[in-house]
PDB file of C-alpha atoms in Angstrom:
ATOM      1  CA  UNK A   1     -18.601 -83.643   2.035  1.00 72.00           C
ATOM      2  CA  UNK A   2     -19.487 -81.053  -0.581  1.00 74.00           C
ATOM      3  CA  UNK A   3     -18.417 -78.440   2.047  1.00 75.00           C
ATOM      4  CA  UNK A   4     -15.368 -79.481   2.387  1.00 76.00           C
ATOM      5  CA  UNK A   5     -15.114 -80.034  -1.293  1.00 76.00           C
ATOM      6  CA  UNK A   6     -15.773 -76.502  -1.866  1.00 80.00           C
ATOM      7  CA  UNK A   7     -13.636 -74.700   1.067  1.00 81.00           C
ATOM      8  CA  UNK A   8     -10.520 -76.685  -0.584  1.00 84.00           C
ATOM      9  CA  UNK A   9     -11.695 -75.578  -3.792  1.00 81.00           C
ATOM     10  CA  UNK A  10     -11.872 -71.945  -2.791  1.00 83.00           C
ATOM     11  CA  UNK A  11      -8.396 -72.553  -1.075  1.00 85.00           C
ATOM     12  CA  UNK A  12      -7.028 -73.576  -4.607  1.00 85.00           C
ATOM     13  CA  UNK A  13      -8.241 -71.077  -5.983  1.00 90.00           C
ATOM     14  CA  UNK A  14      -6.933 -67.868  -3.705  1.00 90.00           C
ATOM     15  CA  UNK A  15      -3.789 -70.096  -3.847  1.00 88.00           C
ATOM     16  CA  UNK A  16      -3.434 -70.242  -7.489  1.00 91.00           C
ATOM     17  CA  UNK A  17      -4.611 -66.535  -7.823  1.00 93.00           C
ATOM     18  CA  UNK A  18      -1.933 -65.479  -5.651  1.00 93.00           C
ATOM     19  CA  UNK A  19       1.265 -67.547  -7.800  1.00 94.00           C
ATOM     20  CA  UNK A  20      -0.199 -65.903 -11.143  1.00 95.00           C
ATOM     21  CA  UNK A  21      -0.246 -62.469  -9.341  1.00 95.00           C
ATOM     22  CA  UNK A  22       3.342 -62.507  -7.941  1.00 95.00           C
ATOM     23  CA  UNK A  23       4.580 -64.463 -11.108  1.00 96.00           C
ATOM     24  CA  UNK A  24       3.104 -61.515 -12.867  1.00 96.00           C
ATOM     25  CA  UNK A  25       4.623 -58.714 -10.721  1.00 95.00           C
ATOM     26  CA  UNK A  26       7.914 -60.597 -10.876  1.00 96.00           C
ATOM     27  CA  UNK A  27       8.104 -60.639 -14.759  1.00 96.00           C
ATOM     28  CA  UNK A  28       6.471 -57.580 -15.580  1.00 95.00           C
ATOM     29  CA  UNK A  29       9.106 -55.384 -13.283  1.00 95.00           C
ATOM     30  CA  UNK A  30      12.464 -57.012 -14.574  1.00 96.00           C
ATOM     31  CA  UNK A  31      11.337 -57.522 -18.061  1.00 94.00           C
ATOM     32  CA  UNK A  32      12.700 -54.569 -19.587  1.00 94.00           C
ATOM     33  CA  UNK A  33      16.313 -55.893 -17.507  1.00 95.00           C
ATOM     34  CA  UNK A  34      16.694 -59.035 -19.863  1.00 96.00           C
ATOM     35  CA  UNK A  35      19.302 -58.440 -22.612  1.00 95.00           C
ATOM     36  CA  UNK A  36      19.998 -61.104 -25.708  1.00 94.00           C
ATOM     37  CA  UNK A  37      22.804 -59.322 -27.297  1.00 91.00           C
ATOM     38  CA  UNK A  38      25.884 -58.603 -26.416  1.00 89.00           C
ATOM     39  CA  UNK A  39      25.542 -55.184 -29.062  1.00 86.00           C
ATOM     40  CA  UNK A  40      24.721 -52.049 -26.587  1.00 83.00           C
ATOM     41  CA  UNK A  41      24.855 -54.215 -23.667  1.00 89.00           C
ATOM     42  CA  UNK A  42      25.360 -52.421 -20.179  1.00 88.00           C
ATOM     43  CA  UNK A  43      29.079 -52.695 -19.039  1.00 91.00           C
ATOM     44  CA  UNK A  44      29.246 -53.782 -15.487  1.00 92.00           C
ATOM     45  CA  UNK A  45      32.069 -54.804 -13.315  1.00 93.00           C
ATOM     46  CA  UNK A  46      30.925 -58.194 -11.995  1.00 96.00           C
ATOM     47  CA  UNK A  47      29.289 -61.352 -13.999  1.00 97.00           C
ATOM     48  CA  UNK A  48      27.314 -63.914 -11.772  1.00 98.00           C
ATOM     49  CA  UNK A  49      26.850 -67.150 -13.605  1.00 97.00           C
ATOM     50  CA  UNK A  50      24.678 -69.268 -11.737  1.00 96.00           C
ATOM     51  CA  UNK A  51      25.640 -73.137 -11.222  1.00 92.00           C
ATOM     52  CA  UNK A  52      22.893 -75.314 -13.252  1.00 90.00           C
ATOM     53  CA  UNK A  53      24.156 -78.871 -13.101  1.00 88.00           C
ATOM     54  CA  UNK A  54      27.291 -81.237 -13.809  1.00 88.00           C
ATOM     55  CA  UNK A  55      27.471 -85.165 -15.313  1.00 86.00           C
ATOM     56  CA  UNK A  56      30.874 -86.938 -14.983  1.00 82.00           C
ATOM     57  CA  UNK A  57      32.763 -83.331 -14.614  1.00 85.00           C
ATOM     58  CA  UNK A  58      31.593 -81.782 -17.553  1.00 91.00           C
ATOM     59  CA  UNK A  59      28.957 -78.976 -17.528  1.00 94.00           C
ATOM     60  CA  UNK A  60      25.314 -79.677 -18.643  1.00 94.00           C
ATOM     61  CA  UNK A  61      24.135 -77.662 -21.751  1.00 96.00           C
ATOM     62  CA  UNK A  62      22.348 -75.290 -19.269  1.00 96.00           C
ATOM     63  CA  UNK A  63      25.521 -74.771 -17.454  1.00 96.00           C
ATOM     64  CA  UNK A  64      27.944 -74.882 -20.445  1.00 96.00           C
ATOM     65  CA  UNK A  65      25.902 -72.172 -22.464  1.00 97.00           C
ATOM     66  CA  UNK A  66      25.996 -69.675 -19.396  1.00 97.00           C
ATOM     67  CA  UNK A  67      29.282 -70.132 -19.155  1.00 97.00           C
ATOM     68  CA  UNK A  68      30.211 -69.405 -22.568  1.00 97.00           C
ATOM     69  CA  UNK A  69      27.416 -66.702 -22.545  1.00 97.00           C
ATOM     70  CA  UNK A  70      29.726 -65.810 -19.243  1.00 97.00           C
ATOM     71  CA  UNK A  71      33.380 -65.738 -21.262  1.00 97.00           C
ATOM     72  CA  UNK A  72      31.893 -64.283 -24.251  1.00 96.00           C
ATOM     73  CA  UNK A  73      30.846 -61.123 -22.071  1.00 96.00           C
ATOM     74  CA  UNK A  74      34.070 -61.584 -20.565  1.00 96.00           C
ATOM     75  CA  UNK A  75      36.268 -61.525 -23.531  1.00 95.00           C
ATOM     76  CA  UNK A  76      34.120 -58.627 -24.989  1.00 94.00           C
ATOM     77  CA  UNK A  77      34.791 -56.282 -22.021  1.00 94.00           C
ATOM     78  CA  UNK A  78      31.255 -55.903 -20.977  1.00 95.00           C
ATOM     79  CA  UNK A  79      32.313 -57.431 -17.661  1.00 96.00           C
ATOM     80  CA  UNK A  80      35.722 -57.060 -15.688  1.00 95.00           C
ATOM     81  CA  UNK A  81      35.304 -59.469 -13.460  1.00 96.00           C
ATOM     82  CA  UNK A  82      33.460 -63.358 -13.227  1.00 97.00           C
ATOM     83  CA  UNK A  83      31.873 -64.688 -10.103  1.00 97.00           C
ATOM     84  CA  UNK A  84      31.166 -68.477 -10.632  1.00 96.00           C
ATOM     85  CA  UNK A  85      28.359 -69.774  -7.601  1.00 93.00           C
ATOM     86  CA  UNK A  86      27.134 -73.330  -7.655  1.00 85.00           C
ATOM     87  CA  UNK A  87      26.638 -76.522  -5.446  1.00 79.00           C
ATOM     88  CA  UNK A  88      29.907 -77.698  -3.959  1.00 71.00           C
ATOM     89  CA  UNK A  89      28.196 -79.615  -0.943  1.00 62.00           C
ATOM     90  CA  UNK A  90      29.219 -82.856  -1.791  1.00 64.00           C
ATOM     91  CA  UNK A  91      32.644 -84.815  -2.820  1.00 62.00           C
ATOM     92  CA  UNK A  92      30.773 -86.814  -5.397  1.00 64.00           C
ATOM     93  CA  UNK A  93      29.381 -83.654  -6.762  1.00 74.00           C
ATOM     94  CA  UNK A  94      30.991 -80.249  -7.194  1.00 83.00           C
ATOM     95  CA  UNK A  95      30.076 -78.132  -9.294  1.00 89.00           C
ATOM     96  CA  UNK A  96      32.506 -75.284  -8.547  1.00 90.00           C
ATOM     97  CA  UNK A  97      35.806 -76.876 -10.020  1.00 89.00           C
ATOM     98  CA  UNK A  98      33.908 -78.296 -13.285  1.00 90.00           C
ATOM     99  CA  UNK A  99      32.875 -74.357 -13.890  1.00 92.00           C
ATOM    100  CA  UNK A 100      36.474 -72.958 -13.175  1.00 90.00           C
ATOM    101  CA  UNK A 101      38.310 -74.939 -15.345  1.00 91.00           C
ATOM    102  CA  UNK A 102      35.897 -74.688 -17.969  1.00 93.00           C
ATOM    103  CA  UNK A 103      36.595 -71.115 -17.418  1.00 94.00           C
ATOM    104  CA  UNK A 104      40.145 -71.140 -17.113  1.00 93.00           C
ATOM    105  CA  UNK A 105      40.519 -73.283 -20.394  1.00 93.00           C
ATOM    106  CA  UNK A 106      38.517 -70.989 -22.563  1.00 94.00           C
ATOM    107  CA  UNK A 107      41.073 -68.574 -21.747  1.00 93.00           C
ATOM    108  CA  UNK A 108      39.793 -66.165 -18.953  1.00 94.00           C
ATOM    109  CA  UNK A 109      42.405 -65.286 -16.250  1.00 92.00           C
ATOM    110  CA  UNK A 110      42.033 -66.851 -12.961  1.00 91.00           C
ATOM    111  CA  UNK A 111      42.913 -63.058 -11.521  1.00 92.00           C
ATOM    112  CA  UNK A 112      39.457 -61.957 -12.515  1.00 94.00           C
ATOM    113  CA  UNK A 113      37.403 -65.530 -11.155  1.00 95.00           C
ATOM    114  CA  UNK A 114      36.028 -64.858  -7.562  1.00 95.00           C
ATOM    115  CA  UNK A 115      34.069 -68.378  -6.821  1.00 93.00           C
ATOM    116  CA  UNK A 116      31.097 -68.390  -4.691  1.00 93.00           C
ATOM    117  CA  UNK A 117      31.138 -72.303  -2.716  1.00 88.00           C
ATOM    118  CA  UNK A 118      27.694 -72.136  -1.037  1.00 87.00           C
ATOM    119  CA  UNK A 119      25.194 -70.773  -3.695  1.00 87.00           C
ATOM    120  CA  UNK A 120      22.748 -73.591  -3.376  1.00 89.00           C
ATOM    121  CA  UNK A 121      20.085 -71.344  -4.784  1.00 93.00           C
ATOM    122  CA  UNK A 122      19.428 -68.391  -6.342  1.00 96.00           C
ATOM    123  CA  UNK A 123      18.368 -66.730  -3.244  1.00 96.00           C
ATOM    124  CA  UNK A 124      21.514 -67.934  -1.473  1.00 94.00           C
ATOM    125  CA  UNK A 125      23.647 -66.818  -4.474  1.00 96.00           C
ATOM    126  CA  UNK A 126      21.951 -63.230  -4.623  1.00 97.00           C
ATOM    127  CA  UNK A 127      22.193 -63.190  -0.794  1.00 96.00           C
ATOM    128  CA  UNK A 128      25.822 -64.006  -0.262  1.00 95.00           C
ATOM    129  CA  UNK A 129      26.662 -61.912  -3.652  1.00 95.00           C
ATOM    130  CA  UNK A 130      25.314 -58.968  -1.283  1.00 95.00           C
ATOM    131  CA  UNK A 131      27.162 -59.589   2.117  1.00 94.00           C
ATOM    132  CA  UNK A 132      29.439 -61.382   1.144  1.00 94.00           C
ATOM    133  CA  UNK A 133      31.117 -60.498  -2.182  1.00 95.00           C
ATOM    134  CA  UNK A 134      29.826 -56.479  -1.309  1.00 94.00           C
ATOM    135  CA  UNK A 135      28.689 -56.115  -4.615  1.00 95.00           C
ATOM    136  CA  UNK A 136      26.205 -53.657  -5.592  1.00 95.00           C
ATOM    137  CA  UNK A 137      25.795 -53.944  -9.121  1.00 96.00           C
ATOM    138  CA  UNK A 138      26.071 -57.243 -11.659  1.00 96.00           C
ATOM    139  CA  UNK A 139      25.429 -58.679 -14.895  1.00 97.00           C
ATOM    140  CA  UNK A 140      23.400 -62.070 -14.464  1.00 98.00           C
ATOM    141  CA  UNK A 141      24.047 -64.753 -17.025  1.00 97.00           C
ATOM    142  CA  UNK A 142      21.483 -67.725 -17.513  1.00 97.00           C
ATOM    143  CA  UNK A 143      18.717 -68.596 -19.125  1.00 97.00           C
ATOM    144  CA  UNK A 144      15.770 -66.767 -19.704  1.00 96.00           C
ATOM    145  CA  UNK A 145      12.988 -68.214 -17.639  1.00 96.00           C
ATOM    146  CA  UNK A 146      15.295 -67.954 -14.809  1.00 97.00           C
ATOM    147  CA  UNK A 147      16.386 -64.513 -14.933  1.00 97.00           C
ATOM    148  CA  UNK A 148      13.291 -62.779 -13.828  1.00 97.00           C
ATOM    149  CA  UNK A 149      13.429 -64.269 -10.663  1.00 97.00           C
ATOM    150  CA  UNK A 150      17.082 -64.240 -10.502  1.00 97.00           C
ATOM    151  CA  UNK A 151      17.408 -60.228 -11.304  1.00 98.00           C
ATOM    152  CA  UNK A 152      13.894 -59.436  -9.089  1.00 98.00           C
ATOM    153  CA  UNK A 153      15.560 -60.787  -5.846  1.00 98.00           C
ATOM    154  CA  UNK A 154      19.293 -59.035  -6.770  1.00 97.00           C
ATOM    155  CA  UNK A 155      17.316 -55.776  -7.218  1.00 97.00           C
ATOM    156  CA  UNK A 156      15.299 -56.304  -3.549  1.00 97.00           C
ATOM    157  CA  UNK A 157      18.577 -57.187  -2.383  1.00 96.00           C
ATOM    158  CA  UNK A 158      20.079 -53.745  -3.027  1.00 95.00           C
ATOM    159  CA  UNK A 159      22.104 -55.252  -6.314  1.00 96.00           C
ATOM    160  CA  UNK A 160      21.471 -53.286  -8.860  1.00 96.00           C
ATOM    161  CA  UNK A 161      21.065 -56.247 -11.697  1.00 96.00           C
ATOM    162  CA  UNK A 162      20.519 -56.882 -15.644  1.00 96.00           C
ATOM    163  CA  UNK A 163      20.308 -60.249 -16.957  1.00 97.00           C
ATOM    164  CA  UNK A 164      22.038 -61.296 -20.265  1.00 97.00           C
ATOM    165  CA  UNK A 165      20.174 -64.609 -21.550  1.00 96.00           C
ATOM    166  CA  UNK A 166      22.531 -67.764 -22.078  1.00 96.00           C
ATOM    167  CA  UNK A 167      19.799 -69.514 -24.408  1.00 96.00           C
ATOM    168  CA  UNK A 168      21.486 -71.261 -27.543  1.00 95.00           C
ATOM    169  CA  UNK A 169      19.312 -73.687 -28.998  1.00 93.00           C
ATOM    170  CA  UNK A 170      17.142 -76.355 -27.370  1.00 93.00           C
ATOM    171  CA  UNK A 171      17.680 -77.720 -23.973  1.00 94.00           C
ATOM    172  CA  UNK A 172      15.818 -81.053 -22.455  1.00 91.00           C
ATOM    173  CA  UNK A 173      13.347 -80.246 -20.055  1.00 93.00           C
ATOM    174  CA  UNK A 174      13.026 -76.761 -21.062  1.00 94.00           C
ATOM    175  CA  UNK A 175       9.556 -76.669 -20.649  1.00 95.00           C
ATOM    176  CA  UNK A 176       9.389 -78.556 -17.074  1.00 95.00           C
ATOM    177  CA  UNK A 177      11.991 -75.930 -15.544  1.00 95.00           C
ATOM    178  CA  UNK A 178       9.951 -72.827 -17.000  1.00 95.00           C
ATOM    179  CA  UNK A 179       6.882 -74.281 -15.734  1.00 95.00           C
ATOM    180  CA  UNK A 180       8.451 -75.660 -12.369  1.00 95.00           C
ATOM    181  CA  UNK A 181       9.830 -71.609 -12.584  1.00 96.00           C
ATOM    182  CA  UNK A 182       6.331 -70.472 -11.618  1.00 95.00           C
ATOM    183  CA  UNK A 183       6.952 -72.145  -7.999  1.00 95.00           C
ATOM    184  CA  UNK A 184      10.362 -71.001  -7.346  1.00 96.00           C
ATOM    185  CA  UNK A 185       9.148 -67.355  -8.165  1.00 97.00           C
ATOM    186  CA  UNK A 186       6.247 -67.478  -5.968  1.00 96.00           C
ATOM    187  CA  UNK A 187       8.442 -68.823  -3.212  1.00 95.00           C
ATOM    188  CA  UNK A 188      11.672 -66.487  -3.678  1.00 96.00           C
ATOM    189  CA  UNK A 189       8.746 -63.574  -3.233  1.00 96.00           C
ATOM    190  CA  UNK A 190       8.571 -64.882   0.507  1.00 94.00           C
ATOM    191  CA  UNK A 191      12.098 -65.228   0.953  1.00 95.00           C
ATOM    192  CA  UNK A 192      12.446 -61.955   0.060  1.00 95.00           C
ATOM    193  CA  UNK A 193       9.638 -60.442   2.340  1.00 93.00           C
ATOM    194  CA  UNK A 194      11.258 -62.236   5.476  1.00 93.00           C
ATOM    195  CA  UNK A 195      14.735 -61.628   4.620  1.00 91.00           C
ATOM    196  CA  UNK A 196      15.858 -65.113   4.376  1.00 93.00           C
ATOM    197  CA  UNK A 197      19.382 -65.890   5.390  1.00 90.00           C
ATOM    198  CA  UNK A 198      21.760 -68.807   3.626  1.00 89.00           C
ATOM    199  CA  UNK A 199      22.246 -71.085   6.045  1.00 83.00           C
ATOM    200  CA  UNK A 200      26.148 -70.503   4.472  1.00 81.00           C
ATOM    201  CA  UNK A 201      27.883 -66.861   5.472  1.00 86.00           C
ATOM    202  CA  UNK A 202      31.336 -67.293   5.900  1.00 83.00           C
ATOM    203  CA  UNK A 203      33.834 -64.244   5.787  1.00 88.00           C
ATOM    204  CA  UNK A 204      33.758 -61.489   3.609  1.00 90.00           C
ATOM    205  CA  UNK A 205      35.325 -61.922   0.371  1.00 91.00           C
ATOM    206  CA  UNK A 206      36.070 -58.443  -1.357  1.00 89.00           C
ATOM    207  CA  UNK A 207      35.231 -58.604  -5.057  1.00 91.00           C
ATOM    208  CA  UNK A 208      37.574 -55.476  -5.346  1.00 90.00           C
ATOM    209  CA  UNK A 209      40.727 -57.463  -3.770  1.00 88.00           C
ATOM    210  CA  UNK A 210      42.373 -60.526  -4.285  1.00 87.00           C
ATOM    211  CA  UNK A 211      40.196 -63.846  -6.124  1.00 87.00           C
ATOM    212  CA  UNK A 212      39.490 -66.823  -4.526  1.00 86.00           C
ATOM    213  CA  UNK A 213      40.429 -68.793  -7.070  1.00 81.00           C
ATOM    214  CA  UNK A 214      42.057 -71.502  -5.693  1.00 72.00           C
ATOM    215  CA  UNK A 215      39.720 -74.271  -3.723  1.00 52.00           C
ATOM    216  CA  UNK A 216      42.197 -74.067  -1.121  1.00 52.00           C
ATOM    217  CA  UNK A 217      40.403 -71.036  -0.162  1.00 43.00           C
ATOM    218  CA  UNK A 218      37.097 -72.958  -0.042  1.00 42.00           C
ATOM    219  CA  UNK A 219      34.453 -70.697   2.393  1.00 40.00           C
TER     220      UNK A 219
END
Protein backbone atom coordinates (compact mmCIF):
# COMPACT_ATOMS: atom_id res chain seq x y z
CA UNK A 1 0.00 0.00 0.00
CA UNK A 2 2.75 2.45 0.88
CA UNK A 3 4.10 1.78 -2.67
CA UNK A 4 1.45 2.76 -4.26
CA UNK A 5 1.05 5.62 -1.90
CA UNK A 6 4.32 6.88 -2.87
CA UNK A 7 4.36 6.26 -6.88
CA UNK A 8 1.02 8.54 -6.83
CA UNK A 9 2.77 10.82 -4.68
CA UNK A 10 5.76 11.12 -6.97
CA UNK A 11 3.14 11.38 -9.87
CA UNK A 12 1.69 14.55 -8.06
CA UNK A 13 4.50 15.82 -7.69
CA UNK A 14 6.20 15.74 -11.47
CA UNK A 15 2.57 16.76 -12.24
CA UNK A 16 2.43 19.78 -10.16
CA UNK A 17 6.13 20.64 -11.05
CA UNK A 18 5.30 20.66 -14.56
CA UNK A 19 1.87 23.34 -14.21
CA UNK A 20 4.23 25.76 -12.07
CA UNK A 21 6.94 25.43 -14.82
CA UNK A 22 4.73 26.18 -17.89
CA UNK A 23 2.59 28.69 -15.76
CA UNK A 24 5.93 30.27 -15.22
CA UNK A 25 7.19 30.28 -18.85
CA UNK A 26 3.74 31.50 -19.87
CA UNK A 27 3.80 34.65 -17.59
CA UNK A 28 7.28 35.44 -17.58
CA UNK A 29 7.39 35.72 -21.69
CA UNK A 30 4.17 37.95 -22.19
CA UNK A 31 4.60 39.95 -19.11
CA UNK A 32 6.27 42.83 -20.47
CA UNK A 33 2.97 42.63 -23.33
CA UNK A 34 0.33 43.67 -20.59
CA UNK A 35 -0.57 47.39 -20.82
CA UNK A 36 -2.97 49.33 -18.05
CA UNK A 37 -3.09 52.62 -19.69
CA UNK A 38 -4.37 53.76 -22.50
CA UNK A 39 -1.26 56.79 -22.34
CA UNK A 40 1.62 55.43 -24.89
CA UNK A 41 -0.36 52.49 -25.69
CA UNK A 42 0.61 50.58 -29.02
CA UNK A 43 -1.86 51.53 -31.89
CA UNK A 44 -3.02 48.46 -33.63
CA UNK A 45 -5.62 47.88 -36.21
CA UNK A 46 -7.76 45.13 -34.64
CA UNK A 47 -9.24 44.83 -30.85
CA UNK A 48 -10.27 41.21 -29.73
CA UNK A 49 -12.52 41.36 -26.74
CA UNK A 50 -13.05 38.07 -25.49
CA UNK A 51 -16.77 36.90 -24.50
CA UNK A 52 -16.81 36.37 -20.49
CA UNK A 53 -20.43 35.74 -19.62
CA UNK A 54 -24.15 37.16 -19.97
CA UNK A 55 -27.35 37.16 -17.24
CA UNK A 56 -30.79 38.09 -18.68
CA UNK A 57 -29.01 39.96 -21.85
CA UNK A 58 -26.91 42.18 -20.08
CA UNK A 59 -23.10 41.70 -19.84
CA UNK A 60 -21.47 40.46 -16.55
CA UNK A 61 -18.99 42.96 -14.91
CA UNK A 62 -16.15 40.84 -16.48
CA UNK A 63 -17.69 41.23 -19.82
CA UNK A 64 -19.04 44.81 -19.44
CA UNK A 65 -15.55 46.23 -18.26
CA UNK A 66 -13.75 44.67 -21.42
CA UNK A 67 -16.06 46.04 -23.39
CA UNK A 68 -15.84 49.45 -22.23
CA UNK A 69 -12.01 48.86 -21.84
CA UNK A 70 -12.82 47.75 -25.73
CA UNK A 71 -14.80 51.27 -26.80
CA UNK A 72 -12.60 53.33 -24.76
CA UNK A 73 -9.54 52.09 -27.00
CA UNK A 74 -11.89 52.43 -29.69
CA UNK A 75 -12.97 55.93 -29.27
CA UNK A 76 -9.29 56.91 -28.47
CA UNK A 77 -7.95 55.68 -31.85
CA UNK A 78 -5.63 53.14 -30.48
CA UNK A 79 -7.66 50.58 -32.42
CA UNK A 80 -9.46 50.91 -35.92
CA UNK A 81 -11.28 48.15 -35.84
CA UNK A 82 -13.35 45.74 -32.93
CA UNK A 83 -13.66 42.02 -33.20
CA UNK A 84 -16.28 40.83 -30.58
CA UNK A 85 -15.84 36.55 -30.06
CA UNK A 86 -17.99 34.80 -27.52
CA UNK A 87 -20.40 31.76 -27.00
CA UNK A 88 -23.34 31.90 -29.36
CA UNK A 89 -24.05 28.00 -29.20
CA UNK A 90 -27.22 28.15 -27.72
CA UNK A 91 -30.76 30.10 -28.26
CA UNK A 92 -31.14 30.51 -24.54
CA UNK A 93 -27.70 31.90 -24.39
CA UNK A 94 -25.87 34.19 -26.80
CA UNK A 95 -23.51 36.06 -25.99
CA UNK A 96 -22.68 37.66 -29.35
CA UNK A 97 -25.82 40.02 -29.71
CA UNK A 98 -25.68 41.15 -25.84
CA UNK A 99 -21.86 42.37 -26.76
CA UNK A 100 -22.88 44.14 -30.12
CA UNK A 101 -25.44 46.16 -28.96
CA UNK A 102 -23.69 47.06 -25.98
CA UNK A 103 -21.24 48.15 -28.51
CA UNK A 104 -23.36 49.75 -30.88
CA UNK A 105 -25.13 51.83 -28.06
CA UNK A 106 -21.99 53.25 -26.61
CA UNK A 107 -21.58 54.72 -29.88
CA UNK A 108 -19.03 52.64 -31.98
CA UNK A 109 -20.00 52.15 -35.69
CA UNK A 110 -21.22 48.85 -36.70
CA UNK A 111 -18.75 49.41 -39.99
CA UNK A 112 -15.78 48.75 -37.77
CA UNK A 113 -17.53 45.45 -35.58
CA UNK A 114 -16.37 42.11 -37.25
CA UNK A 115 -18.10 39.36 -34.76
CA UNK A 116 -16.48 36.13 -34.21
CA UNK A 117 -19.77 33.32 -33.53
CA UNK A 118 -17.71 30.26 -32.50
CA UNK A 119 -15.00 31.50 -29.99
CA UNK A 120 -15.86 29.06 -27.28
CA UNK A 121 -12.40 29.51 -25.87
CA UNK A 122 -9.55 31.37 -25.96
CA UNK A 123 -7.75 28.91 -28.01
CA UNK A 124 -10.66 28.76 -30.46
CA UNK A 125 -10.85 32.60 -30.50
CA UNK A 126 -6.95 33.00 -31.11
CA UNK A 127 -7.26 30.12 -33.62
CA UNK A 128 -10.08 31.32 -35.80
CA UNK A 129 -8.70 35.12 -35.28
CA UNK A 130 -5.66 33.51 -37.33
CA UNK A 131 -7.42 31.58 -40.26
CA UNK A 132 -10.16 32.95 -40.19
CA UNK A 133 -10.25 36.73 -39.63
CA UNK A 134 -6.29 36.68 -41.34
CA UNK A 135 -5.16 38.82 -38.79
CA UNK A 136 -1.66 39.10 -37.86
CA UNK A 137 -1.46 41.58 -35.30
CA UNK A 138 -4.16 42.65 -32.30
CA UNK A 139 -4.77 44.41 -29.22
CA UNK A 140 -6.34 41.90 -26.56
CA UNK A 141 -8.76 43.39 -24.08
CA UNK A 142 -9.63 41.47 -20.73
CA UNK A 143 -8.62 41.02 -17.60
CA UNK A 144 -5.38 40.54 -16.32
CA UNK A 145 -5.03 36.99 -15.14
CA UNK A 146 -6.32 36.04 -18.43
CA UNK A 147 -4.18 37.83 -20.72
CA UNK A 148 -1.02 35.91 -20.33
CA UNK A 149 -2.47 33.00 -21.62
CA UNK A 150 -4.60 34.78 -24.00
CA UNK A 151 -1.51 36.89 -25.68
CA UNK A 152 1.08 33.58 -25.24
CA UNK A 153 -1.16 31.44 -27.60
CA UNK A 154 -1.89 34.68 -30.21
CA UNK A 155 1.93 35.07 -30.31
CA UNK A 156 2.49 30.95 -31.04
CA UNK A 157 -0.21 31.45 -33.35
CA UNK A 158 1.73 33.86 -35.58
CA UNK A 159 -0.50 37.02 -34.09
CA UNK A 160 1.59 39.34 -33.10
CA UNK A 161 -0.41 40.40 -29.66
CA UNK A 162 -0.40 43.03 -26.60
CA UNK A 163 -2.93 42.86 -24.01
CA UNK A 164 -4.61 46.03 -22.55
CA UNK A 165 -6.13 44.99 -18.98
CA UNK A 166 -10.03 45.61 -18.57
CA UNK A 167 -9.72 45.45 -14.59
CA UNK A 168 -11.95 48.24 -12.86
CA UNK A 169 -12.56 47.46 -9.44
CA UNK A 170 -13.53 44.18 -7.78
CA UNK A 171 -15.13 41.33 -9.52
CA UNK A 172 -16.81 38.08 -7.65
CA UNK A 173 -14.83 35.16 -7.98
CA UNK A 174 -11.78 36.93 -8.88
CA UNK A 175 -9.69 34.83 -7.02
CA UNK A 176 -11.30 31.30 -8.18
CA UNK A 177 -10.79 32.30 -12.02
CA UNK A 178 -7.01 33.40 -11.39
CA UNK A 179 -6.45 30.33 -9.54
CA UNK A 180 -8.66 28.04 -11.90
CA UNK A 181 -6.19 30.25 -14.61
CA UNK A 182 -3.27 28.04 -13.59
CA UNK A 183 -5.17 24.96 -15.36
CA UNK A 184 -6.28 26.59 -18.44
CA UNK A 185 -2.58 27.80 -18.98
CA UNK A 186 -1.10 24.51 -18.46
CA UNK A 187 -3.62 23.04 -20.85
CA UNK A 188 -3.60 25.85 -23.71
CA UNK A 189 0.45 24.93 -23.60
CA UNK A 190 -0.70 21.46 -25.14
CA UNK A 191 -3.08 22.83 -27.43
CA UNK A 192 -0.59 24.78 -28.70
CA UNK A 193 2.16 22.01 -29.10
CA UNK A 194 -0.41 19.79 -31.14
CA UNK A 195 -1.91 22.48 -33.07
CA UNK A 196 -5.37 22.12 -31.91
CA UNK A 197 -8.12 22.90 -34.34
CA UNK A 198 -11.78 24.57 -33.30
CA UNK A 199 -14.03 22.17 -33.96
CA UNK A 200 -15.77 25.64 -35.71
CA UNK A 201 -13.90 26.94 -39.19
CA UNK A 202 -16.30 28.25 -41.38
CA UNK A 203 -15.29 30.64 -44.36
CA UNK A 204 -12.91 33.21 -44.33
CA UNK A 205 -14.01 36.44 -43.11
CA UNK A 206 -11.54 39.33 -44.22
CA UNK A 207 -10.98 41.76 -41.36
CA UNK A 208 -9.81 44.23 -44.17
CA UNK A 209 -13.35 43.98 -46.12
CA UNK A 210 -16.77 44.24 -45.32
CA UNK A 211 -18.08 43.48 -41.22
CA UNK A 212 -20.15 40.88 -40.29
CA UNK A 213 -22.16 42.73 -38.35
CA UNK A 214 -25.38 41.61 -38.88
CA UNK A 215 -26.35 37.94 -37.27
CA UNK A 216 -27.77 37.24 -40.50
CA UNK A 217 -24.32 36.53 -41.46
CA UNK A 218 -23.94 34.09 -38.54
CA UNK A 219 -20.69 31.53 -39.50
Amino acid sequence: MKKYFRILLYFFLIGLIAVISVNYYVKSSTKTKIHYSVKKFPKNDVGIIFGAGIKENQPSKYLKDRLDAGIMLWKAKRINKILLSGDNGRDEYDELTVMKKYCFDHGVDTTKIFIDYAGFDTYSTMYRAKHIFKIKKATLISQEYHLNRAIYIGQKLGIKSVGFSANNGEYLGYKYVTFRECGSIFKSFFDVLRNREPHFLGNPIDINGVSNYSKDDKR
